[in-house]
Coordinates of N, CA and C in Angstrom, one line a residue:
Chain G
X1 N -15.0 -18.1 -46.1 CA -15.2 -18.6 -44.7 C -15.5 -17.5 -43.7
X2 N -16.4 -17.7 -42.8 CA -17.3 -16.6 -42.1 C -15.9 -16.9 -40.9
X3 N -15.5 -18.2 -40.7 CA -14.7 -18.5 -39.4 C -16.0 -18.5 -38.1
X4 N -15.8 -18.2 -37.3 CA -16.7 -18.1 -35.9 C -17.4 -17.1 -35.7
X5 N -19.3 -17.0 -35.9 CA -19.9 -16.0 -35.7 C -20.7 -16.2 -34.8
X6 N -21.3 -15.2 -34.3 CA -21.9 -15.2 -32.6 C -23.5 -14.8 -33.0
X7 N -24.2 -15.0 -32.3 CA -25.8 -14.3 -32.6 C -26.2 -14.5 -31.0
X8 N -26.8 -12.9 -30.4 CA -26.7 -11.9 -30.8 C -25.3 -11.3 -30.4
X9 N -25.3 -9.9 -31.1 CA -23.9 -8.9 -30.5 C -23.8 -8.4 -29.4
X10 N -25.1 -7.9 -29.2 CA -25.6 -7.2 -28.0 C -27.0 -7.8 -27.2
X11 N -27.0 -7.6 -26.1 CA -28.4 -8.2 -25.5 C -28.8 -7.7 -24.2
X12 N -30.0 -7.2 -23.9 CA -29.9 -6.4 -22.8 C -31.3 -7.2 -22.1
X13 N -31.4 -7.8 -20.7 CA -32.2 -8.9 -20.1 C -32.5 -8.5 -18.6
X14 N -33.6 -8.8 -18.4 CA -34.6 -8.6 -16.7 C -34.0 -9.9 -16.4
X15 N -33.7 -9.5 -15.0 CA -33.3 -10.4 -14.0 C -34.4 -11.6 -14.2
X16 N -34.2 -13.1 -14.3 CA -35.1 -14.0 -14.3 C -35.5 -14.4 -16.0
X17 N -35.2 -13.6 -16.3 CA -35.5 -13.6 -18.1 C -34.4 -15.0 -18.8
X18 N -35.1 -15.5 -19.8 CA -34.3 -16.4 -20.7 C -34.0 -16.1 -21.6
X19 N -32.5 -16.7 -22.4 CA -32.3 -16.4 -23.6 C -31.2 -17.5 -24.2
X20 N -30.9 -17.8 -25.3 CA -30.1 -18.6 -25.9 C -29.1 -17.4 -27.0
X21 N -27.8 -18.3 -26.7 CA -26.8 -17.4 -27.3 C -26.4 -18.5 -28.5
X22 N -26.4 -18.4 -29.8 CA -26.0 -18.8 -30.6 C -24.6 -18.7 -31.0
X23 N -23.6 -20.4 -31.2 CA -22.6 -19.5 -32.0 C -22.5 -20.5 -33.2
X24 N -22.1 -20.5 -34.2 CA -21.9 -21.4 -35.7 C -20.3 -20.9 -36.0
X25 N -20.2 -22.4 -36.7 CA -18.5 -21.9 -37.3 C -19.0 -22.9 -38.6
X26 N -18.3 -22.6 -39.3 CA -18.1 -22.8 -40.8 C -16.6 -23.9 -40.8
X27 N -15.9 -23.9 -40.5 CA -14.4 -25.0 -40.5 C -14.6 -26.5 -40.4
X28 N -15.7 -26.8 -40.1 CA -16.2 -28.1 -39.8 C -14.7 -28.2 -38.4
X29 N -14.8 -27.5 -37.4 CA -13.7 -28.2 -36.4 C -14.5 -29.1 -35.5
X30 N -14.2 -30.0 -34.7 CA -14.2 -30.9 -33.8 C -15.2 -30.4 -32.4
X31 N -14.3 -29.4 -32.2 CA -14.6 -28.8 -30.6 C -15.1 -27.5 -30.7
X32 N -15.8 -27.3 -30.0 CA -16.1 -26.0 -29.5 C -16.9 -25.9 -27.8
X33 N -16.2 -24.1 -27.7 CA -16.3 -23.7 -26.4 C -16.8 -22.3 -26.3
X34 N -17.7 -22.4 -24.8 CA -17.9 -21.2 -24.9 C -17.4 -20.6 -23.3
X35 N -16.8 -19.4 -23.3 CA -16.2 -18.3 -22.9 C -16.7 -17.6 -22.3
X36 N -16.8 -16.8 -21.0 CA -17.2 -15.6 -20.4 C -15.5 -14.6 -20.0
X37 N -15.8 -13.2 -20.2 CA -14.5 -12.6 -20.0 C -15.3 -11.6 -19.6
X38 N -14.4 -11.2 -17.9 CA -15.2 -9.8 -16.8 C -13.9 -9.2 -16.9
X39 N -13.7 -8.1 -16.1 CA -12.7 -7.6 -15.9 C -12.2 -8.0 -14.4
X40 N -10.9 -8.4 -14.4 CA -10.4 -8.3 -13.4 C -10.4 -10.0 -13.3
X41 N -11.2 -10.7 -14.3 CA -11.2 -12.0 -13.7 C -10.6 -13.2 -14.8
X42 N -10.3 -12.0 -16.2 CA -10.1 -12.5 -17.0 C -11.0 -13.5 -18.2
X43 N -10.8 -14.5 -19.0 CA -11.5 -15.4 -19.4 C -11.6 -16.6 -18.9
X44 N -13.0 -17.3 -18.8 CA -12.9 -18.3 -18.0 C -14.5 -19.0 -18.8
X45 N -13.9 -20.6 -18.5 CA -14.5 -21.5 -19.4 C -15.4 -22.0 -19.0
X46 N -16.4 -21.9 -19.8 CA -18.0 -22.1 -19.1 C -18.6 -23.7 -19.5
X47 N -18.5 -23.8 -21.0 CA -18.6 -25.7 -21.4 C -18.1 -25.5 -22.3
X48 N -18.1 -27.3 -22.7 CA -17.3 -27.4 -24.4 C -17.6 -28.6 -25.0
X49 N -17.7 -28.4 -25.9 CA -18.0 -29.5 -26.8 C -17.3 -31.0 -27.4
X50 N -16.8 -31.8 -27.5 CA -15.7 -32.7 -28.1 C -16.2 -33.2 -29.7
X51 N -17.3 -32.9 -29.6 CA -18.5 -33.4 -30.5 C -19.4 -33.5 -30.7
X52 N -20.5 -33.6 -32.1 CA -22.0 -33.6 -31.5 C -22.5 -34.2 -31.1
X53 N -23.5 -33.7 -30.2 CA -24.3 -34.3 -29.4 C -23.6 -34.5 -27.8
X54 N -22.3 -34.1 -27.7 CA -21.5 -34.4 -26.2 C -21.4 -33.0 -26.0
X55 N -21.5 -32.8 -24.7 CA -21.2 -31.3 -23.8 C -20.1 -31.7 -22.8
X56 N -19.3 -30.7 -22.1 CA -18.8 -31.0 -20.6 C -18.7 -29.7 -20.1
X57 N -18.5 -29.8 -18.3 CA -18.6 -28.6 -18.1 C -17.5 -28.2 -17.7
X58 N -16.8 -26.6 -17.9 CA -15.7 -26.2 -17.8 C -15.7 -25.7 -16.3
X59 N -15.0 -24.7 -16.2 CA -14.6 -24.0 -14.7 C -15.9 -23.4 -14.3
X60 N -17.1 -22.8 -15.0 CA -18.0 -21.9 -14.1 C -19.3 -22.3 -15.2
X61 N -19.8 -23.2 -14.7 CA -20.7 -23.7 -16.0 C -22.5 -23.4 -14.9
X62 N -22.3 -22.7 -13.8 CA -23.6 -23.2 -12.7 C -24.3 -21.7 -13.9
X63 N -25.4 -22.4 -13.8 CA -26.6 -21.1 -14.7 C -26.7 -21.1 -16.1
X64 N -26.0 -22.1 -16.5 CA -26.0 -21.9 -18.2 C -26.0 -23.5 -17.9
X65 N -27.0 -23.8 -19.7 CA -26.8 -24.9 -19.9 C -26.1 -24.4 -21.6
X66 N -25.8 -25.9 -22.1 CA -25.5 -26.0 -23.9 C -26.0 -27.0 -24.7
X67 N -26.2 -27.0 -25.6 CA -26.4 -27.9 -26.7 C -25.6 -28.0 -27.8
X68 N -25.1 -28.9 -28.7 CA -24.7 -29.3 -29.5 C -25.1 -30.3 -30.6
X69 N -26.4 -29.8 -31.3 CA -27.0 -30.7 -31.9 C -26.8 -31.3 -33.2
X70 N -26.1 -30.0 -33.8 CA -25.1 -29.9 -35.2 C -23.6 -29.5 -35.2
X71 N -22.8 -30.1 -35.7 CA -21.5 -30.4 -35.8 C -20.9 -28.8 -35.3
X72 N -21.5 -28.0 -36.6 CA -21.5 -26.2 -36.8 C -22.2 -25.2 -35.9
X73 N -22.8 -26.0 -34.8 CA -23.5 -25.2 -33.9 C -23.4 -25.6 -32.4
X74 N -23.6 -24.4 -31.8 CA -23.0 -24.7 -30.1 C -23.7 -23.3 -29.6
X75 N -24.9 -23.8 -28.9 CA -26.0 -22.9 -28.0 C -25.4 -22.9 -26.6
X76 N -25.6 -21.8 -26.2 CA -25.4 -21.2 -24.7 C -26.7 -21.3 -24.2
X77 N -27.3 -21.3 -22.8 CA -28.6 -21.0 -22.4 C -28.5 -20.3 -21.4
X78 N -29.6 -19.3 -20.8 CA -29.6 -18.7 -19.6 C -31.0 -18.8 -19.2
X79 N -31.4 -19.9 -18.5 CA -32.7 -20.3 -17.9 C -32.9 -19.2 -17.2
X80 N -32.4 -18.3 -16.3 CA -33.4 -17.6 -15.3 C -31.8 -16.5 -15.0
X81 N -31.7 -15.4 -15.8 CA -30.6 -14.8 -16.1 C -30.3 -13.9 -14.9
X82 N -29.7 -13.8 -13.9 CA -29.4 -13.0 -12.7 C -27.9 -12.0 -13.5
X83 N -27.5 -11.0 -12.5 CA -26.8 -9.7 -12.7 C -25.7 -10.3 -12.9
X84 N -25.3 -11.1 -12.0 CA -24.2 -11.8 -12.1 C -23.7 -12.5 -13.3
X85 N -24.5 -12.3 -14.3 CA -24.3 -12.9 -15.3 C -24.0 -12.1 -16.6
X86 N -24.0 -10.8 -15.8 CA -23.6 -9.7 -17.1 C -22.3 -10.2 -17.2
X87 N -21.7 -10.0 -18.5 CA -20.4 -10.5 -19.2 C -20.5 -9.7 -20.9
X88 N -19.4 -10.4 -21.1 CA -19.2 -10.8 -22.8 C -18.5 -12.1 -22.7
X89 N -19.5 -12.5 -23.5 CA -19.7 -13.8 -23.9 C -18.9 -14.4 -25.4
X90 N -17.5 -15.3 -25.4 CA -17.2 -15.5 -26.7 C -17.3 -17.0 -26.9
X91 N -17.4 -17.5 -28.2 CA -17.5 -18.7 -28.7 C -16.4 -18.9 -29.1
X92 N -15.9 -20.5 -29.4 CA -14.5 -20.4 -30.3 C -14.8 -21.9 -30.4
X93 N -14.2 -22.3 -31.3 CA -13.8 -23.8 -32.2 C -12.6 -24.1 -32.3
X94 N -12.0 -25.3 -32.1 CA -10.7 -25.8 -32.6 C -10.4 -27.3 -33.2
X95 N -9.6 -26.9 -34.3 CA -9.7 -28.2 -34.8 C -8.6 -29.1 -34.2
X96 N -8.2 -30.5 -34.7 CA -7.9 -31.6 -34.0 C -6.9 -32.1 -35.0
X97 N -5.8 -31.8 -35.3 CA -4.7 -32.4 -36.3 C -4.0 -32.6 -36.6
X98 N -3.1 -33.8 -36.4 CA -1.4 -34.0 -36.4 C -1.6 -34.2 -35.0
X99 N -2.3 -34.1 -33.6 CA -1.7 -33.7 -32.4 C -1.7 -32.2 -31.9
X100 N -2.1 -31.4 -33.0 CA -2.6 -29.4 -33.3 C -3.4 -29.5 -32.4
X101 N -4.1 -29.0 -31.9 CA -5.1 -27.9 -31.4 C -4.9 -26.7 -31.0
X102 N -5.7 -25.9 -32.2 CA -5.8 -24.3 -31.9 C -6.9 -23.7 -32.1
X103 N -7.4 -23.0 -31.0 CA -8.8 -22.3 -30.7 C -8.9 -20.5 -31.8
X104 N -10.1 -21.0 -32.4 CA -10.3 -19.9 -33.0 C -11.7 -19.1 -32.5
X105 N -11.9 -17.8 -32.0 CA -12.8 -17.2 -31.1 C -13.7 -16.4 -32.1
X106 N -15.0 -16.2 -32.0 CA -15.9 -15.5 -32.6 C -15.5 -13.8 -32.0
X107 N -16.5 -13.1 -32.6 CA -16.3 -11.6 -31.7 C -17.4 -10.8 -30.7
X108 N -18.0 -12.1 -30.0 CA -18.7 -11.8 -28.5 C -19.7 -11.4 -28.5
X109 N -20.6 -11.5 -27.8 CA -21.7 -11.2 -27.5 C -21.9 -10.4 -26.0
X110 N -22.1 -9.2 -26.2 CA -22.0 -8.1 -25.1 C -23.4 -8.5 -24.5
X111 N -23.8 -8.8 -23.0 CA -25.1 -9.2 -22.5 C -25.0 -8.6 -21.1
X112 N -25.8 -7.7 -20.9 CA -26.5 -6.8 -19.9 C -27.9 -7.7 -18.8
X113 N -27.6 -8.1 -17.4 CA -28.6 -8.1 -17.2 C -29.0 -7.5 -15.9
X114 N -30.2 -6.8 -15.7 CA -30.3 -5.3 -15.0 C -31.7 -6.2 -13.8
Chain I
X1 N -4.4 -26.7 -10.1 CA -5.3 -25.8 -10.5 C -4.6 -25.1 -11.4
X2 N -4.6 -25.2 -12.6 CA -3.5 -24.1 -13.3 C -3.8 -22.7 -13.2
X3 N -2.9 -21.6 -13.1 CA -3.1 -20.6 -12.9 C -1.9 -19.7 -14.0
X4 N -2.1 -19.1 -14.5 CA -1.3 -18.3 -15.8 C -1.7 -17.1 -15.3
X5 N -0.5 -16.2 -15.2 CA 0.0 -14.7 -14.8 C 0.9 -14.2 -16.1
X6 N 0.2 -12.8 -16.2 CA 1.1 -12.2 -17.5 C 1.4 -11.1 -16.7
X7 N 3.0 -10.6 -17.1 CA 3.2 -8.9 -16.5 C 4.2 -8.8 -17.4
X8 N 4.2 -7.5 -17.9 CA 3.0 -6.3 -16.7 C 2.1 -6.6 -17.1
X9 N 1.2 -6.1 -16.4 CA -0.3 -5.5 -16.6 C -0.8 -4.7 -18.2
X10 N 0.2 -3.6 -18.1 CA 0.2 -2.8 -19.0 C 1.4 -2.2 -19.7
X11 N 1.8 -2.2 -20.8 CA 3.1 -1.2 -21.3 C 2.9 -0.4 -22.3
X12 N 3.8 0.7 -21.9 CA 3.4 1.8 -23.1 C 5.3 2.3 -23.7
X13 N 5.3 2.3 -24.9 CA 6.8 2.4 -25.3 C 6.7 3.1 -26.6
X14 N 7.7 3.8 -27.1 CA 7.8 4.3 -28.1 C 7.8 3.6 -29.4
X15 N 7.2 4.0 -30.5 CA 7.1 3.2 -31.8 C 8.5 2.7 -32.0
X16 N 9.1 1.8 -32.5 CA 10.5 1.6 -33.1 C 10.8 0.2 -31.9
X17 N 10.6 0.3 -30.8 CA 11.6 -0.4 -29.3 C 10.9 -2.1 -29.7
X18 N 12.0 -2.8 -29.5 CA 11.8 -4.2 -29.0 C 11.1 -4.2 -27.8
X19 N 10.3 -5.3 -27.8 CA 9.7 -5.3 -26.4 C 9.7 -6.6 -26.2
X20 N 9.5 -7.4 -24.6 CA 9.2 -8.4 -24.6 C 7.8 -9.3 -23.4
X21 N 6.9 -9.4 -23.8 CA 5.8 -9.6 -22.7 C 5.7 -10.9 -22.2
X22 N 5.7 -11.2 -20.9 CA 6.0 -12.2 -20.0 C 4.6 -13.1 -19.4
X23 N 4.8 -14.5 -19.4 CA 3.9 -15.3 -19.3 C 4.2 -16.3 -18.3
X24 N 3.8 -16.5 -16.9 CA 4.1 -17.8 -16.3 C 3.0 -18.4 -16.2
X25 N 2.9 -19.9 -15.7 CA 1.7 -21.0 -15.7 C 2.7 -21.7 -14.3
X26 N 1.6 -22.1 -14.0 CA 2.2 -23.2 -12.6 C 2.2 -24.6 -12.9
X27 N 1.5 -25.2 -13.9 CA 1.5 -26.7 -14.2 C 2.3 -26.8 -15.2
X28 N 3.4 -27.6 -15.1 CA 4.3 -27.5 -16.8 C 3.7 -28.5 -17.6
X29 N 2.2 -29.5 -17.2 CA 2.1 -30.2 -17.6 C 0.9 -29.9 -18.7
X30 N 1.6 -28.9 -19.7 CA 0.4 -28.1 -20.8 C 0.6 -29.2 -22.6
X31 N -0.1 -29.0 -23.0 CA -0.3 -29.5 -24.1 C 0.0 -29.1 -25.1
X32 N -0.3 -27.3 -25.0 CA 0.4 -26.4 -25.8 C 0.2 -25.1 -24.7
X33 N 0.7 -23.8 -25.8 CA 0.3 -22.7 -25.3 C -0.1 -21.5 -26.5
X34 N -0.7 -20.8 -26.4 CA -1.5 -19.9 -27.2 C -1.5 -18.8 -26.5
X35 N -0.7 -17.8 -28.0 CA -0.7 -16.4 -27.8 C -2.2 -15.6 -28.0
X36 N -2.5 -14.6 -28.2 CA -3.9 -14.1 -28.7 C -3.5 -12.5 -28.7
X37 N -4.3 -11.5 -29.7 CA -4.0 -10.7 -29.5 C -5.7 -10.0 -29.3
X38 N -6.1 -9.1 -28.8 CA -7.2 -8.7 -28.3 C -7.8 -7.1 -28.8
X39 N -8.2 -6.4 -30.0 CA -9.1 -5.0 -29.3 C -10.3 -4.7 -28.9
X40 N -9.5 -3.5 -28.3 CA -10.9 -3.0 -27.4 C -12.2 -3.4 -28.3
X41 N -13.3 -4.1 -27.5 CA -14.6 -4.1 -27.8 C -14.2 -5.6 -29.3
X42 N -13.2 -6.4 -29.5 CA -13.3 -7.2 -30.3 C -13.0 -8.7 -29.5
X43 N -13.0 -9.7 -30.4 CA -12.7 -11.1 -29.9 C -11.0 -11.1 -30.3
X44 N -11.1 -12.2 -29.8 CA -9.4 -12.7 -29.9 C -8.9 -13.3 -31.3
X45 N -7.8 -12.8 -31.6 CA -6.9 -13.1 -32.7 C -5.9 -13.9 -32.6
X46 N -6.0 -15.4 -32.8 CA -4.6 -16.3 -32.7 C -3.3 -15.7 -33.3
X47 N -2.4 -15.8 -32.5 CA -0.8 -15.0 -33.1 C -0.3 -16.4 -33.3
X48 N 0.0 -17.1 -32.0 CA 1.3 -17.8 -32.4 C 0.4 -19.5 -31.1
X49 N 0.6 -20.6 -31.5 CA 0.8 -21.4 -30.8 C 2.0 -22.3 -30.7
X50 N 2.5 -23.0 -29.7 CA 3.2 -23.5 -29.4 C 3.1 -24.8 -28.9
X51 N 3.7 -25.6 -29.5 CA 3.2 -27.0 -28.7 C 4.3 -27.2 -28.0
X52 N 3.6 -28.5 -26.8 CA 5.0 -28.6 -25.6 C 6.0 -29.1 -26.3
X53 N 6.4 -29.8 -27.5 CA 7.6 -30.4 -27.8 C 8.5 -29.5 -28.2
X54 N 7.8 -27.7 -28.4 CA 8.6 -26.7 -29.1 C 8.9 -25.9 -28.2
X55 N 10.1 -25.4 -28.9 CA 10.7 -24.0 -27.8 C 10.4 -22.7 -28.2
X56 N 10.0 -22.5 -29.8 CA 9.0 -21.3 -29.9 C 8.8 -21.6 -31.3
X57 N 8.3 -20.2 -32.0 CA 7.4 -20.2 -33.1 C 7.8 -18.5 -33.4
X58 N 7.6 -18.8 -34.8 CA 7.8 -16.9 -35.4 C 7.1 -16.7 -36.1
X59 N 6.0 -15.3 -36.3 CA 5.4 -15.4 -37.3 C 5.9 -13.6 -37.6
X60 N 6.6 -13.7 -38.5 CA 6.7 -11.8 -38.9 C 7.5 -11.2 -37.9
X61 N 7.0 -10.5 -37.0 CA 8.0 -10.0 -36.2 C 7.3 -10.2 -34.9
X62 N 6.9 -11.5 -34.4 CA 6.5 -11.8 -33.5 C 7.4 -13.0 -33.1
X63 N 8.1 -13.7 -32.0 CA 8.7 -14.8 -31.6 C 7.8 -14.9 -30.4
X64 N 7.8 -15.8 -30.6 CA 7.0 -16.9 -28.6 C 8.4 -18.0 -28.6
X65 N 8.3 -18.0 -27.2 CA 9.5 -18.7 -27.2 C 8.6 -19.6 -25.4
X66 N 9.0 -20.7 -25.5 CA 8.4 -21.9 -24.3 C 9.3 -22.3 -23.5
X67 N 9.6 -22.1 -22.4 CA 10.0 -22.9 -21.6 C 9.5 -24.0 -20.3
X68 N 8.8 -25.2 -20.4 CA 8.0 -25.9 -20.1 C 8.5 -25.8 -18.6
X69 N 9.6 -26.3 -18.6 CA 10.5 -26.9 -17.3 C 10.5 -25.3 -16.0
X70 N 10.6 -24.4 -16.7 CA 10.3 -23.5 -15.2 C 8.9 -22.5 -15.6
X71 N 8.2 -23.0 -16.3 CA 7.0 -22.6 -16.5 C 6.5 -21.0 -17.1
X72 N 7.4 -20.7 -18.1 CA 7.6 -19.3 -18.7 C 6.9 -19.3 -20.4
X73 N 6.7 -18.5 -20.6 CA 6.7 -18.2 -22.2 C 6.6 -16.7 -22.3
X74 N 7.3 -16.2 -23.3 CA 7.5 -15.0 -23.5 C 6.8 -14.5 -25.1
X75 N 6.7 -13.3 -25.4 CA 6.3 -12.7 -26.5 C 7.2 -12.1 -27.0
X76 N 8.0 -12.2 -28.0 CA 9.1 -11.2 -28.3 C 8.4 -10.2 -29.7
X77 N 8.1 -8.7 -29.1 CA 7.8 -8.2 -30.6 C 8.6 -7.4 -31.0
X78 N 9.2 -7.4 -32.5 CA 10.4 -6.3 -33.0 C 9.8 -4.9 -33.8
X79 N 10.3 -4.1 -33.5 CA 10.2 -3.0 -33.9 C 8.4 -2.7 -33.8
X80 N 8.0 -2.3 -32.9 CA 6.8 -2.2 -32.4 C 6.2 -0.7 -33.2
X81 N 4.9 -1.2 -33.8 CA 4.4 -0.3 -34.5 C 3.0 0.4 -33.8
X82 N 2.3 1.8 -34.3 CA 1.2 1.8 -33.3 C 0.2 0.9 -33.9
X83 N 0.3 0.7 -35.2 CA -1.2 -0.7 -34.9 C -0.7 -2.2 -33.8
X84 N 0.4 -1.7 -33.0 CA 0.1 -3.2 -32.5 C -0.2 -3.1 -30.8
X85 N -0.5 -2.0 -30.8 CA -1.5 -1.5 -29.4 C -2.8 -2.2 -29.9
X86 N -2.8 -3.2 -28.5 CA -4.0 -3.7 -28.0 C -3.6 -4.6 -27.0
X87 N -4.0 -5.5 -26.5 CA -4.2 -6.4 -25.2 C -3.6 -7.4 -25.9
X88 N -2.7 -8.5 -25.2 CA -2.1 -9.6 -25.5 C -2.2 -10.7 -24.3
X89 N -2.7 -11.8 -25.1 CA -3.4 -12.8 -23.7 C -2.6 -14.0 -24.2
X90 N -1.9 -14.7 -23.1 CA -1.3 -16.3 -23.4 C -2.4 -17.1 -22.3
X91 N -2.5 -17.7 -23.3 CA -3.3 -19.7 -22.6 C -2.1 -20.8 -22.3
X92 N -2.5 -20.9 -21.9 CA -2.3 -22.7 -21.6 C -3.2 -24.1 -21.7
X93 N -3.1 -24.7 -22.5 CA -4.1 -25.6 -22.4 C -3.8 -26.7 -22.0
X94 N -4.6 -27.5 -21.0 CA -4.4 -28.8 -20.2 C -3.8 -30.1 -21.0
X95 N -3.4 -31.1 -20.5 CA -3.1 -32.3 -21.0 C -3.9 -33.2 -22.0
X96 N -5.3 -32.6 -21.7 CA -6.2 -33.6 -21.7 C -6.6 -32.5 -23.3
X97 N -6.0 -31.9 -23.2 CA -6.5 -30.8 -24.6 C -8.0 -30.3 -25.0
X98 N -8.6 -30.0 -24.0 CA -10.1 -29.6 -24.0 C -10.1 -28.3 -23.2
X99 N -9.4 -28.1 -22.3 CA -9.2 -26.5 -21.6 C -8.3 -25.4 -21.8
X100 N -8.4 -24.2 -21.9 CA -7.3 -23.4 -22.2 C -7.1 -22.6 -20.6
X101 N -6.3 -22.3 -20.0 CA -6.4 -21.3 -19.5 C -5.6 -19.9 -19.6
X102 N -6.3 -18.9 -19.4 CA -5.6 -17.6 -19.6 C -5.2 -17.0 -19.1
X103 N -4.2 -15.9 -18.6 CA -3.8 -15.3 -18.3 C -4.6 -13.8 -18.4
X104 N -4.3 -12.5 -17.7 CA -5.2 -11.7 -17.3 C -4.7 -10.3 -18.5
X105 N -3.8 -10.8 -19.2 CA -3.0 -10.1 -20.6 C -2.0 -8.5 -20.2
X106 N -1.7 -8.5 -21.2 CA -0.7 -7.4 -21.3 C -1.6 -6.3 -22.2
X107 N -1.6 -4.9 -21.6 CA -2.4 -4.1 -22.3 C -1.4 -3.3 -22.7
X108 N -1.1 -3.4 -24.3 CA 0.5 -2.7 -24.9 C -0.6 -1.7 -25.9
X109 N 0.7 -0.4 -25.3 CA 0.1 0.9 -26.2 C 1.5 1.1 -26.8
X110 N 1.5 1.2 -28.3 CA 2.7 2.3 -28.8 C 2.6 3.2 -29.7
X111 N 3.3 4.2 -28.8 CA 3.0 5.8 -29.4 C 3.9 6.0 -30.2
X112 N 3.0 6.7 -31.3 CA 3.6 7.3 -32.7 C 5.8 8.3 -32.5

């Protein structure tokens, strides 16, 4: 099991530029979420998944859209990328069982935009 | 608005010492709560979760212990080694089980 992988690791972007952040998990879990983490502001939740084909948006979703077109996949987007959006970016999945849910996180996507 | 505070900020203690790292949340109305442990430049590593009907969980020499009702959770680690320097982050996650929120973590260093 790969567990939660991220594509890309790194990513360096012009102000106004697009890009899509890939994350895949292998667990067949339920949910998935994607994550921004700054310093000083901690991690804070951008959308999430419940299932395919459904999105919702978390605490700071303005600038990013998502998709969830396959069970194992969950895209980030950045239509028109401003500074403010430099971060690291994590993905994570959690499954649904007994009443459980526990989030398991990829290892981030470092994104620069200048 | 849930809001989760971890302190300290940061601790640094000699290899061998019990320690214990501190977690409050303002809504006691969580679903569970989730420990994480964090290195520099990596993602997060699930330690320990808790659900609200529990008072803690042990894995190895790690205890989390829940107190719903005044809105606490703690990290108990024993005999602290230097691999266990790195950042330690507790969540909270909402009722509705779709949000986690996090706290701003504990950056623990222990010297050899």
């Amino acid at each position: 099991n790969a567990g939660v992988t991220q594509t890309p690791k790194f990513r360096v972007l012009k102000t106004g530029q697009s890009m899509t952040l890939l994350c895949a998990q292998d667990m067949n879990h339920e949910y998935m979420y994607w994550y921004r983490q700054d310093p000083g502001m901690g991690l804070r939740l951008i959308h999430y998944s419940v299932g395919e084909g459904t999105t919702a948006k978390g605490e700071v979703p303005d600038g990013y859209n998502v998709s969830r077109l396959k069970k194992q996949n969950f895209l980030l987007g950045l239509e028109s990328a401003a500074p403010s959006q430099t971060s690291v970016y994590f993905c994570a999945s959690s499954y649904v069982r007994g009443g459980r849910i526990e989030q398991f996180f990829g290892p981030g996507t470092r994104l620069t935009v200048l | 608005k849930q809001e989760v505070t971890q302190i300290p900020a940061a601790l640094s203690v000699p290899e061998g010492e019990n320690l214990v790292l501190n977690c409050s949340f303002t809504d006691s109305a969580i679903y569970n709560l989730q420990w994480f442990r964090q290195d520099p430049g990596k993602g997060l590593t699930s330690l320990l979760l808790i659900q609200s009907s529990q008072r803690e969980q042990t894995s190895g020499r790690l205890n989390a212990s829940l107190d719903k009702s005044s809105g606490r959770s703690t990290l108990y680690i024993a005999a602290s080694q230097p691999g266990d320097s790195a950042t330690y982050l507790c969540a909270a996650m909402n009722n509705a089980g779709n949000m986690l929120t996090f706290g701003g973590g504990t950056r623990l260093m222990v010297k050899p």
